[in-house]
Amino acid sequence: MAKAYIKLQPSEAVIVGAAAQIYAAYVIAGRTEQGHEAEWMEQSIREAICIAKTVDSSVQADTELD
């Protein structure tokens, strides 16, 4: 099997990290069922994106200063 090549932008990498933590919490809590992992991963990604959007609208980054 060939290795996958993935190059994420910095903002994508942050979302991946947050989604992975959210997904891991679901696994540890016993919320995921065998055969439905992809659904929980997608849910985790949606939640990570929602968190990122909320932070972006709530916080002014250093590069956004006037």
Coordinates of C-alpha atoms in Angstrom, one line a residue:
M1 CA 0.0 0.0 0.0
A2 CA 1.4 3.4 -1.0
K3 CA 1.9 6.0 1.6
A4 CA -0.6 8.9 1.6
Y5 CA 0.9 12.3 1.0
I6 CA -0.9 15.0 3.0
K7 CA 0.0 18.7 3.2
L8 CA -2.2 20.7 5.4
Q9 CA -2.3 24.4 5.8
P10 CA -1.7 25.7 9.3
S11 CA -5.3 26.5 9.9
E12 CA -6.3 23.0 8.7
A13 CA -3.8 21.4 11.0
V14 CA -5.3 23.2 14.0
I15 CA -8.7 21.9 13.0
V16 CA -7.4 18.4 12.7
G17 CA -5.8 18.6 16.2
A18 CA -9.0 19.8 17.7
A19 CA -11.2 17.3 15.9
A20 CA -8.9 14.5 16.9
Q21 CA -9.2 15.5 20.6
I22 CA -13.0 15.7 20.3
Y23 CA -13.1 12.3 18.6
A24 CA -10.9 10.8 21.2
A25 CA -13.2 12.1 23.9
Y26 CA -16.1 10.4 22.2
V27 CA -14.2 7.1 22.0
I28 CA -13.1 7.2 25.6
A29 CA -16.7 8.1 26.7
G30 CA -17.9 5.0 24.8
R31 CA -20.1 7.0 22.4
T32 CA -18.8 5.5 19.2
E33 CA -20.0 2.2 17.8
Q34 CA -18.1 -0.1 15.6
G35 CA -19.0 0.6 12.0
H36 CA -20.0 4.2 12.7
E37 CA -16.6 5.7 13.3
A38 CA -16.7 7.9 10.2
E39 CA -20.0 9.5 11.4
W40 CA -18.3 10.4 14.7
M41 CA -15.2 11.7 13.0
E42 CA -17.4 13.9 10.8
Q43 CA -19.3 15.2 13.9
S44 CA -16.0 15.9 15.6
I45 CA -14.7 17.9 12.5
R46 CA -18.0 19.9 12.4
E47 CA -17.6 20.7 16.1
A48 CA -13.9 21.7 15.7
I49 CA -14.9 24.0 12.8
C50 CA -17.7 25.6 14.9
I51 CA -15.2 26.2 17.7
A52 CA -12.7 27.8 15.3
K53 CA -15.4 30.0 13.8
T54 CA -16.6 31.1 17.2
V55 CA -13.0 31.9 18.3
D56 CA -12.3 33.8 15.1
S57 CA -15.4 36.0 15.6
S58 CA -14.7 36.5 19.3
V59 CA -11.0 37.3 19.3
Q60 CA -8.9 39.8 17.4
A61 CA -5.6 38.2 16.3
D62 CA -2.3 40.1 16.5
T63 CA -2.3 40.4 12.7
E64 CA -5.8 41.8 12.7
L65 CA -4.8 44.8 14.8
D66 CA -5.3 48.3 13.2

